[in-house]
mmCIF file of C-alpha atoms and ligand atoms in Angstrom:
data_model
loop_
_atom_site.group_PDB
_atom_site.id
_atom_site.type_symbol
_atom_site.label_atom_id
_atom_site.label_comp_id
_atom_site.label_asym_id
_atom_site.label_seq_id
_atom_site.Cartn_x
_atom_site.Cartn_y
_atom_site.Cartn_z
ATOM 1 C CA MET A 1 0.000 0.000 0.000
ATOM 2 C CA SER A 2 2.653 2.467 1.015
ATOM 3 C CA VAL A 3 4.516 1.763 -2.212
ATOM 4 C CA SER A 4 1.542 2.668 -4.331
ATOM 5 C CA PHE A 5 0.987 5.796 -2.227
ATOM 6 C CA ASP A 6 4.577 6.858 -2.822
ATOM 7 C CA GLN A 7 4.208 6.244 -6.522
ATOM 8 C CA ASP A 8 1.035 8.308 -6.563
ATOM 9 C CA SER A 9 2.609 11.196 -4.724
ATOM 10 C CA GLU A 10 5.659 11.077 -6.996
ATOM 11 C CA LYS A 11 3.353 11.291 -9.982
ATOM 12 C CA LEU A 12 1.445 14.150 -8.415
ATOM 13 C CA LEU A 13 4.674 16.042 -7.794
ATOM 14 C CA ALA A 14 5.775 15.471 -11.361
ATOM 15 C CA GLU A 15 2.523 17.000 -12.572
ATOM 16 C CA HIS A 16 2.571 19.810 -10.004
ATOM 17 C CA PRO A 17 6.214 20.526 -9.255
ATOM 18 C CA GLN A 18 5.187 23.626 -7.303
ATOM 19 C CA ASP A 19 3.898 21.321 -4.555
ATOM 20 C CA ARG A 20 7.338 20.035 -3.641
ATOM 21 C CA LEU A 21 8.947 21.492 -0.518
ATOM 22 C CA LEU A 22 12.460 22.735 -1.216
ATOM 23 C CA SER A 23 15.212 23.380 1.340
ATOM 24 C CA ALA A 24 16.651 26.879 1.242
ATOM 25 C CA GLN A 25 18.390 29.552 3.299
ATOM 26 C CA VAL A 26 17.121 33.089 3.617
ATOM 27 C CA ILE A 27 19.838 35.388 2.283
ATOM 28 C CA ALA A 28 17.993 38.704 2.389
ATOM 29 C CA ALA A 29 14.992 40.013 4.238
ATOM 30 C CA PHE A 30 13.103 43.066 2.935
ATOM 31 C CA GLY A 31 10.100 43.553 5.149
ATOM 32 C CA ARG A 32 7.860 40.600 4.349
ATOM 33 C CA GLN A 33 9.684 39.639 1.191
ATOM 34 C CA TYR A 34 12.634 37.283 1.333
ATOM 35 C CA GLN A 35 15.356 36.227 -1.043
ATOM 36 C CA VAL A 36 16.273 32.576 -0.525
ATOM 37 C CA ARG A 37 19.048 30.398 -1.913
ATOM 38 C CA LEU A 38 18.186 26.820 -2.783
ATOM 39 C CA THR A 39 20.541 23.871 -2.417
ATOM 40 C CA ASP A 40 21.363 24.045 -6.142
ATOM 41 C CA ASP A 41 22.510 27.676 -5.586
ATOM 42 C CA SER A 42 19.614 29.179 -7.508
ATOM 43 C CA GLU A 43 17.745 32.016 -5.821
ATOM 44 C CA MET A 44 14.111 32.937 -5.573
ATOM 45 C CA THR A 45 11.922 35.554 -3.979
ATOM 46 C CA CYS A 46 9.496 34.319 -1.347
ATOM 47 C CA LEU A 47 6.703 35.577 0.800
ATOM 48 C CA THR A 48 5.401 34.266 4.075
ATOM 49 C CA ARG A 49 1.811 33.315 4.647
ATOM 50 C CA GLY A 50 -0.578 35.753 6.282
ATOM 51 C CA LYS A 51 1.057 38.107 8.723
ATOM 52 C CA ARG A 52 3.972 35.870 9.632
ATOM 53 C CA SER A 53 7.082 37.956 9.392
ATOM 54 C CA GLU A 54 9.304 36.318 11.966
ATOM 55 C CA VAL A 55 11.598 34.914 9.287
ATOM 56 C CA ALA A 56 15.149 36.246 9.514
ATOM 57 C CA CYS A 57 18.156 36.477 7.297
ATOM 58 C CA GLY A 58 20.116 33.266 7.909
ATOM 59 C CA ASP A 59 17.074 31.111 8.541
ATOM 60 C CA PHE A 60 16.960 27.630 7.043
ATOM 61 C CA VAL A 61 13.513 27.189 5.553
ATOM 62 C CA GLU A 62 11.348 25.002 3.385
ATOM 63 C CA VAL A 63 9.752 26.790 0.473
ATOM 64 C CA ARG A 64 7.137 25.900 -2.070
ATOM 65 C CA ARG A 65 7.414 27.199 -5.599
ATOM 66 C CA THR A 66 4.392 29.248 -6.616
ATOM 67 C CA ASP A 67 5.310 30.799 -9.926
ATOM 68 C CA HIS A 68 1.654 31.418 -10.516
ATOM 69 C CA PRO A 69 -0.514 32.936 -7.766
ATOM 70 C CA SER A 70 -3.293 30.394 -8.329
ATOM 71 C CA ALA A 71 -0.828 27.645 -7.460
ATOM 72 C CA LEU A 72 -0.806 28.854 -3.863
ATOM 73 C CA PRO A 73 -2.673 26.373 -1.749
ATOM 74 C CA GLY A 74 -4.421 27.406 1.443
ATOM 75 C CA LYS A 75 -4.520 30.955 2.651
ATOM 76 C CA ALA A 76 -4.435 33.490 -0.155
ATOM 77 C CA LEU A 77 -1.878 36.275 -0.245
ATOM 78 C CA SER A 78 -2.850 39.767 -1.257
ATOM 79 C CA THR A 79 -2.144 40.346 -4.944
ATOM 80 C CA GLU A 80 0.054 43.399 -4.640
ATOM 81 C CA ARG A 81 2.524 41.335 -2.625
ATOM 82 C CA LEU A 82 2.675 38.663 -5.302
ATOM 83 C CA THR A 83 4.203 40.726 -8.077
ATOM 84 C CA ASP A 84 7.715 39.225 -7.992
ATOM 85 C CA ALA A 85 7.163 36.303 -5.693
ATOM 86 C CA GLN A 86 8.109 32.884 -6.925
ATOM 87 C CA GLY A 87 7.581 30.994 -3.726
ATOM 88 C CA VAL A 88 6.213 30.901 -0.238
ATOM 89 C CA ILE A 89 8.048 30.006 2.963
ATOM 90 C CA GLU A 90 6.231 27.121 4.596
ATOM 91 C CA ASN A 91 8.517 26.093 7.476
ATOM 92 C CA ILE A 92 11.401 27.520 9.466
ATOM 93 C CA ALA A 93 13.950 25.038 10.844
ATOM 94 C CA PRO A 94 14.920 25.245 14.529
ATOM 95 C CA ARG A 95 17.573 27.919 14.995
ATOM 96 C CA ARG A 96 21.032 27.543 16.451
ATOM 97 C CA SER A 97 20.879 31.180 17.514
ATOM 98 C CA LEU A 98 18.636 34.183 17.116
ATOM 99 C CA LEU A 99 20.120 37.628 17.502
ATOM 100 C CA HIS A 100 17.468 40.189 18.236
ATOM 101 C CA ARG A 101 16.907 43.437 20.041
ATOM 102 C CA SER A 102 13.777 44.694 21.734
ATOM 103 C CA ASP A 103 12.136 47.526 23.583
ATOM 104 C CA ALA A 104 8.957 47.381 25.648
ATOM 105 C CA PHE A 105 6.794 47.300 22.529
ATOM 106 C CA ARG A 106 8.488 45.300 19.854
ATOM 107 C CA GLU A 107 11.199 42.908 18.983
ATOM 108 C CA LYS A 108 13.443 43.233 15.969
ATOM 109 C CA ILE A 109 15.181 40.164 14.622
ATOM 110 C CA ILE A 110 18.674 40.848 13.335
ATOM 111 C CA ALA A 111 19.824 37.442 12.099
ATOM 112 C CA ALA A 112 19.323 33.725 12.655
ATOM 113 C CA ASN A 113 21.819 30.868 12.940
ATOM 114 C CA VAL A 114 24.910 33.021 13.238
ATOM 115 C CA THR A 115 27.812 31.663 15.278
ATOM 116 C CA GLN A 116 29.827 34.849 15.632
ATOM 117 C CA ILE A 117 29.086 38.531 16.057
ATOM 118 C CA ILE A 118 31.541 41.056 14.706
ATOM 119 C CA VAL A 119 30.913 44.393 16.334
ATOM 120 C CA VAL A 120 32.298 46.997 13.985
ATOM 121 C CA VAL A 121 33.402 50.276 15.518
ATOM 122 C CA ALA A 122 35.397 52.955 13.780
ATOM 123 C CA ALA A 123 37.941 55.616 14.505
ATOM 124 C CA GLU A 124 35.463 58.064 12.936
ATOM 125 C CA PRO A 125 32.601 58.792 13.489
ATOM 126 C CA SER A 126 33.225 58.188 17.172
ATOM 127 C CA PHE A 127 31.504 55.061 18.435
ATOM 128 C CA ASN A 128 29.011 54.630 21.221
ATOM 129 C CA ASP A 129 30.459 52.343 23.883
ATOM 130 C CA GLU A 130 27.045 51.643 25.396
ATOM 131 C CA LEU A 131 25.936 50.166 22.068
ATOM 132 C CA LEU A 132 29.080 48.041 22.056
ATOM 133 C CA ALA A 133 28.403 46.817 25.612
ATOM 134 C CA ARG A 134 24.812 45.969 24.687
ATOM 135 C CA CYS A 135 25.907 43.975 21.632
ATOM 136 C CA LEU A 136 28.281 41.976 23.820
ATOM 137 C CA VAL A 137 25.503 41.134 26.283
ATOM 138 C CA ALA A 138 23.273 39.968 23.407
ATOM 139 C CA ALA A 139 26.159 37.871 22.061
ATOM 140 C CA TYR A 140 26.701 36.242 25.459
ATOM 141 C CA ASP A 141 22.992 35.455 25.695
ATOM 142 C CA GLN A 142 23.068 33.628 22.351
ATOM 143 C CA LYS A 143 26.459 31.986 23.040
ATOM 144 C CA LEU A 144 28.113 33.664 20.083
ATOM 145 C CA GLU A 145 31.817 34.134 19.542
ATOM 146 C CA VAL A 146 32.721 37.815 19.591
ATOM 147 C CA LEU A 147 35.194 39.824 17.584
ATOM 148 C CA ILE A 148 35.458 43.594 17.914
ATOM 149 C CA VAL A 149 36.804 45.230 14.758
ATOM 150 C CA LEU A 150 38.179 48.742 15.034
ATOM 151 C CA ASN A 151 37.954 49.996 11.451
ATOM 152 C CA LYS A 152 39.418 53.078 9.729
ATOM 153 C CA CYS A 153 42.794 52.755 11.425
ATOM 154 C CA ASP A 154 44.239 54.674 8.470
ATOM 155 C CA LEU A 155 42.886 57.726 10.302
ATOM 156 C CA LEU A 156 45.780 57.605 12.706
ATOM 157 C CA LYS A 157 44.912 60.221 15.299
ATOM 158 C CA ALA A 158 41.298 59.188 15.678
ATOM 159 C CA ALA A 159 42.336 55.525 15.712
ATOM 160 C CA ALA A 160 44.685 56.108 18.643
ATOM 161 C CA ALA A 161 41.827 57.626 20.646
ATOM 162 C CA ALA A 162 39.484 54.780 19.718
ATOM 163 C CA HIS A 163 42.157 52.227 20.617
ATOM 164 C CA LYS A 164 42.318 53.681 24.150
ATOM 165 C CA ARG A 165 38.561 53.343 24.547
ATOM 166 C CA LEU A 166 38.811 49.665 23.620
ATOM 167 C CA VAL A 167 41.595 48.781 26.076
ATOM 168 C CA PRO A 168 39.101 47.778 28.804
ATOM 169 C CA TYR A 169 37.566 45.327 26.320
ATOM 170 C CA SER A 170 40.803 43.606 25.366
ATOM 171 C CA ALA A 171 41.735 43.569 29.077
ATOM 172 C CA ILE A 172 38.689 41.416 29.876
ATOM 173 C CA GLY A 173 39.414 38.979 27.083
ATOM 174 C CA TYR A 174 37.597 40.263 24.007
ATOM 175 C CA ARG A 175 39.481 39.926 20.765
ATOM 176 C CA VAL A 176 39.994 43.337 19.183
ATOM 177 C CA LEU A 177 41.249 43.572 15.616
ATOM 178 C CA GLU A 178 42.414 46.945 14.342
ATOM 179 C CA LEU A 179 42.409 47.409 10.598
ATOM 180 C CA SER A 180 41.424 49.591 7.695
ATOM 181 C CA ALA A 181 38.823 48.214 5.305
ATOM 182 C CA MET A 182 40.173 50.681 2.758
ATOM 183 C CA GLN A 183 43.681 49.246 2.934
ATOM 184 C CA ASP A 184 43.881 45.595 3.961
ATOM 185 C CA VAL A 185 41.419 43.110 5.406
ATOM 186 C CA SER A 186 43.601 40.003 5.139
ATOM 187 C CA ARG A 187 44.055 39.784 8.919
ATOM 188 C CA LEU A 188 40.301 39.466 9.297
ATOM 189 C CA ARG A 189 40.013 36.308 7.170
ATOM 190 C CA PRO A 190 41.335 33.794 9.742
ATOM 191 C CA PHE A 191 38.655 34.931 12.201
ATOM 192 C CA LEU A 192 35.895 34.167 9.712
ATOM 193 C CA ALA A 193 36.726 30.561 8.823
ATOM 194 C CA GLY A 194 33.985 28.111 9.731
ATOM 195 C CA HIS A 195 31.663 30.794 11.063
ATOM 196 C CA CYS A 196 28.501 32.489 10.024
ATOM 197 C CA SER A 197 29.377 35.984 11.244
ATOM 198 C CA VAL A 198 27.031 38.917 11.533
ATOM 199 C CA LEU A 199 28.368 42.460 11.243
ATOM 200 C CA VAL A 200 26.698 44.765 13.724
ATOM 201 C CA GLY A 201 27.385 48.391 14.525
ATOM 202 C CA GLN A 202 26.340 51.973 14.084
ATOM 203 C CA SER A 203 25.808 53.418 10.668
ATOM 204 C CA GLY A 204 28.950 54.636 8.941
ATOM 205 C CA MET A 205 31.385 52.324 10.755
ATOM 206 C CA GLY A 206 32.268 50.581 7.487
ATOM 207 C CA LYS A 207 30.454 47.229 7.682
ATOM 208 C CA SER A 208 29.556 47.150 3.997
ATOM 209 C CA THR A 209 33.014 48.409 3.053
ATOM 210 C CA LEU A 210 34.432 45.387 4.898
ATOM 211 C CA ILE A 211 32.111 43.052 2.963
ATOM 212 C CA ASN A 212 33.195 44.599 -0.339
ATOM 213 C CA ALA A 213 36.861 44.304 0.589
ATOM 214 C CA LEU A 214 36.438 40.615 1.430
ATOM 215 C CA LEU A 215 34.192 39.868 -1.540
ATOM 216 C CA PRO A 216 34.894 42.158 -4.471
ATOM 217 C CA ASP A 217 31.804 40.829 -6.269
ATOM 218 C CA ALA A 218 29.485 41.717 -3.406
ATOM 219 C CA GLN A 219 28.941 45.335 -4.425
ATOM 220 C CA ALA A 220 27.242 46.185 -1.165
ATOM 221 C CA ALA A 221 26.199 49.825 -1.153
ATOM 222 C CA THR A 222 28.416 52.138 0.883
ATOM 223 C CA ARG A 223 28.134 55.858 1.251
ATOM 224 C CA GLU A 224 30.001 58.947 2.281
ATOM 225 C CA ILE A 225 29.249 59.858 5.827
ATOM 226 C CA SER A 226 28.613 63.321 7.078
ATOM 227 C CA SER A 227 31.724 64.007 9.126
ATOM 228 C CA ALA A 228 30.463 67.499 9.963
ATOM 229 C CA LEU A 229 27.728 65.914 12.051
ATOM 230 C CA ASP A 230 30.043 63.155 13.317
ATOM 231 C CA SER A 231 27.268 60.714 12.584
ATOM 232 C CA GLY A 232 26.646 58.213 9.837
ATOM 233 C CA LYS A 233 23.676 57.989 7.532
ATOM 234 C CA HIS A 234 21.875 54.698 6.977
ATOM 235 C CA THR A 235 23.146 53.145 3.787
ATOM 236 C CA THR A 236 22.411 49.442 4.131
ATOM 237 C CA THR A 237 18.645 49.055 4.306
ATOM 238 C CA HIS A 238 18.221 45.346 4.929
ATOM 239 C CA ALA A 239 20.220 42.356 6.107
ATOM 240 C CA ARG A 240 21.991 40.280 3.469
ATOM 241 C CA LEU A 241 23.946 37.064 3.744
ATOM 242 C CA TYR A 242 27.119 36.647 1.668
ATOM 243 C CA ARG A 243 28.879 33.339 1.267
ATOM 244 C CA LEU A 244 32.650 33.428 1.717
ATOM 245 C CA ASP A 245 33.315 29.740 1.059
ATOM 246 C CA ASP A 246 31.688 26.371 1.765
ATOM 247 C CA THR A 247 31.933 26.748 5.536
ATOM 248 C CA SER A 248 31.782 30.482 6.143
ATOM 249 C CA CYS A 249 29.381 33.287 5.488
ATOM 250 C CA MET A 250 28.765 36.840 6.627
ATOM 251 C CA ILE A 251 25.632 38.872 7.167
ATOM 252 C CA ASP A 252 25.750 42.614 6.557
ATOM 253 C CA CYS A 253 23.115 44.531 8.512
ATOM 254 C CA PRO A 254 21.741 48.052 8.530
ATOM 255 C CA GLY A 255 23.385 50.293 11.108
ATOM 256 C CA VAL A 256 21.804 50.308 14.555
ATOM 257 C CA GLN A 257 21.349 53.383 16.741
ATOM 258 C CA ALA A 258 20.117 51.484 19.775
ATOM 259 C CA PHE A 259 20.271 47.887 20.906
ATOM 260 C CA GLY A 260 17.367 47.224 23.255
ATOM 261 C CA LEU A 261 17.775 44.342 25.693
ATOM 262 C CA HIS A 262 14.261 44.381 27.052
ATOM 263 C CA HIS A 263 14.015 40.629 26.485
ATOM 264 C CA LEU A 264 16.816 39.929 28.962
ATOM 265 C CA SER A 265 16.481 39.735 32.731
ATOM 266 C CA PHE A 266 18.663 41.674 35.191
ATOM 267 C CA GLY A 267 20.555 38.449 35.956
ATOM 268 C CA ARG A 268 21.164 37.714 32.314
ATOM 269 C CA ILE A 269 22.564 41.203 31.726
ATOM 270 C CA GLU A 270 24.800 40.752 34.814
ATOM 271 C CA GLN A 271 26.204 37.576 33.247
ATOM 272 C CA GLY A 272 26.685 39.343 29.922
ATOM 273 C CA PHE A 273 29.235 41.621 31.631
ATOM 274 C CA VAL A 274 31.671 38.747 31.614
ATOM 275 C CA GLU A 275 34.286 40.281 33.928
ATOM 276 C CA PHE A 276 31.687 40.537 36.710
ATOM 277 C CA ALA A 277 31.399 36.742 36.973
ATOM 278 C CA GLN A 278 33.811 36.159 39.858
ATOM 279 C CA TYR A 279 32.106 38.836 41.978
ATOM 280 C CA LEU A 280 28.482 37.855 41.440
ATOM 281 C CA GLY A 281 26.857 36.475 44.568
ATOM 282 C CA GLN A 282 29.408 38.192 46.818
ATOM 283 C CA CYS A 283 27.503 41.411 47.542
ATOM 284 C CA ARG A 284 26.091 41.820 51.056
ATOM 285 C CA PHE A 285 22.525 41.809 49.688
ATOM 286 C CA HIS A 286 21.678 38.940 47.411
ATOM 287 C CA ASP A 287 19.433 41.210 45.327
ATOM 288 C CA CYS A 288 22.067 43.962 45.118
ATOM 289 C CA HIS A 289 21.613 46.228 42.082
ATOM 290 C CA HIS A 290 25.221 47.385 42.340
ATOM 291 C CA LEU A 291 24.169 51.026 42.662
ATOM 292 C CA HIS A 292 24.483 52.493 46.163
ATOM 293 C CA GLU A 293 24.029 49.427 48.359
ATOM 294 C CA PRO A 294 26.616 48.935 51.133
ATOM 295 C CA GLY A 295 28.882 45.938 50.735
ATOM 296 C CA CYS A 296 28.610 45.777 46.950
ATOM 297 C CA ALA A 297 31.309 43.441 45.640
ATOM 298 C CA LEU A 298 31.275 45.033 42.181
ATOM 299 C CA ARG A 299 31.762 48.554 43.532
ATOM 300 C CA SER A 300 34.591 47.300 45.742
ATOM 301 C CA ALA A 301 36.164 45.673 42.676
ATOM 302 C CA VAL A 302 35.980 48.999 40.853
ATOM 303 C CA GLU A 303 37.623 50.764 43.811
ATOM 304 C CA ALA A 304 40.362 48.131 43.855
ATOM 305 C CA GLY A 305 40.978 48.683 40.141
ATOM 306 C CA LYS A 306 39.792 45.168 39.216
ATOM 307 C CA ILE A 307 36.775 46.298 37.200
ATOM 308 C CA ASP A 308 36.756 49.276 34.858
ATOM 309 C CA ALA A 309 34.584 52.062 36.332
ATOM 310 C CA ARG A 310 33.097 52.878 32.937
ATOM 311 C CA ARG A 311 31.918 49.277 32.510
ATOM 312 C CA LEU A 312 30.060 49.346 35.840
ATOM 313 C CA ALA A 313 28.521 52.697 34.863
ATOM 314 C CA LEU A 314 27.372 51.174 31.556
ATOM 315 C CA PHE A 315 25.898 48.211 33.400
ATOM 316 C CA GLN A 316 23.998 50.521 35.786
ATOM 317 C CA HIS A 317 22.708 52.536 32.857
ATOM 318 C CA ILE A 318 21.623 49.506 30.842
ATOM 319 C CA THR A 319 19.836 47.782 33.717
ATOM 320 C CA ALA A 320 18.062 51.038 34.619
ATOM 321 C CA ALA A 321 16.721 51.225 31.039
ATOM 322 C CA PRO A 322 17.315 47.899 29.275
ATOM 323 C CA HIS A 323 15.481 49.096 26.143
HETATM 324 N N1 GTP B 1 39.101 56.287 5.971
HETATM 325 C C1 GTP B 1 38.378 55.182 5.920
HETATM 326 N N2 GTP B 1 37.095 55.256 5.558
HETATM 327 C C2 GTP B 1 36.375 54.109 5.526
HETATM 328 C C3 GTP B 1 36.949 52.846 5.863
HETATM 329 N N3 GTP B 1 35.983 51.911 5.759
HETATM 330 C C4 GTP B 1 34.870 52.549 5.387
HETATM 331 N N4 GTP B 1 35.105 53.863 5.223
HETATM 332 C C5 GTP B 1 34.126 54.886 4.793
HETATM 333 O O1 GTP B 1 33.105 54.990 5.756
HETATM 334 C C6 GTP B 1 31.863 55.329 5.126
HETATM 335 C C7 GTP B 1 30.764 54.404 5.601
HETATM 336 O O2 GTP B 1 31.037 53.082 5.177
HETATM 337 P P1 GTP B 1 29.896 51.989 4.993
HETATM 338 O O3 GTP B 1 30.603 50.723 4.659
HETATM 339 O O4 GTP B 1 28.808 52.458 4.097
HETATM 340 O O5 GTP B 1 29.339 51.921 6.497
HETATM 341 P P2 GTP B 1 28.221 50.942 7.093
HETATM 342 O O6 GTP B 1 28.692 50.564 8.454
HETATM 343 O O7 GTP B 1 27.934 49.835 6.146
HETATM 344 O O8 GTP B 1 26.950 51.917 7.231
HETATM 345 P P3 GTP B 1 25.371 51.532 7.222
HETATM 346 O O9 GTP B 1 25.123 50.666 6.048
HETATM 347 O O10 GTP B 1 24.658 52.844 7.165
HETATM 348 O O11 GTP B 1 25.138 50.822 8.535
HETATM 349 C C8 GTP B 1 32.123 55.264 3.629
HETATM 350 O O12 GTP B 1 32.298 56.578 3.161
HETATM 351 C C9 GTP B 1 33.398 54.469 3.522
HETATM 352 O O13 GTP B 1 34.132 54.799 2.393
HETATM 353 C C10 GTP B 1 38.345 52.816 6.234
HETATM 354 O O14 GTP B 1 38.926 51.773 6.540
HETATM 355 N N5 GTP B 1 38.986 54.010 6.244
HETATM 356 MG MG1 MG B 2 26.231 49.234 5.232
HETATM 357 ZN ZN1 ZN B 3 26.452 44.698 44.280
#
């Protein structure tokens, strides 16, 4: 019986190839429209059903080809969204990791299934160290490897100042790589092997320039930044995954201004400040917020020069307003 069923379904699929589920990876996410790459390396544009938009760049999915709108089984999609669509995403595979940020009202997915976060900061425009600290907490939460890249080191004076601001990070064990995407990115390559890395950082730090330097065919858009305002303009508008080789890929993301950690508890944020670990649980009050309480082990560690004062200040600021 089962044999004849299989034969029947094979025949059905031959007649209606659009019914077959195909494995794919999401390589770009534009609102509710997704570009996916199939196992044979071909690409197609897909939609999700109904209001589901929780698909992220990097997701492994199963898609159904729907070259013609009438081929769509089940719930209909509105016609204006069907213009370029060739398929629909039916299933999302369980994720190894999900990098997202959130405030009290909404959650924004950055990328799925990455194994490493590369926080890109630059000599110019000056970077926000609270954003950096927040990215590191999110990375810890998702068990991601971390690399901090200080870009634009060709701007010598500004790079020296930025280097100083990163010393506390290398002192607590984070890998910091100083380079210039404009000049030479070869030292970055060994850090990428075997990883799916996501580039995160403020606008104008040079994330897309790094992608273009690594992959000359990528042609990711980059743009002049307004140095008069000391702030970057958004150039990359959506996340895109680029394949480096068979075992490594990179996701370029739009610049972020804020990295809300509303989805993380106080305790989780404490753990995400990795150098605090040996002092946690040693404060006089077990629910110490490490603000003004007497007998705070973290404040004593700062006074003894064991913890950087700026890092504790960032922690206090983030836990006061995790979004
Ligand atoms: N001097 C110098 N400029 C650089 C370097 N890397 C990037 N830039 C410049 O910095 C500006 C911003 O670079 P992008 O790559 O667009 O920055 P981004 O981080 O992708 O920005 P968003 O897409 O908005 O998030 C561009 O004008 C680049 O030419 C570098 O190593 N040295
Ligand atoms: Mg960019
Ligand atoms: Zn304390």
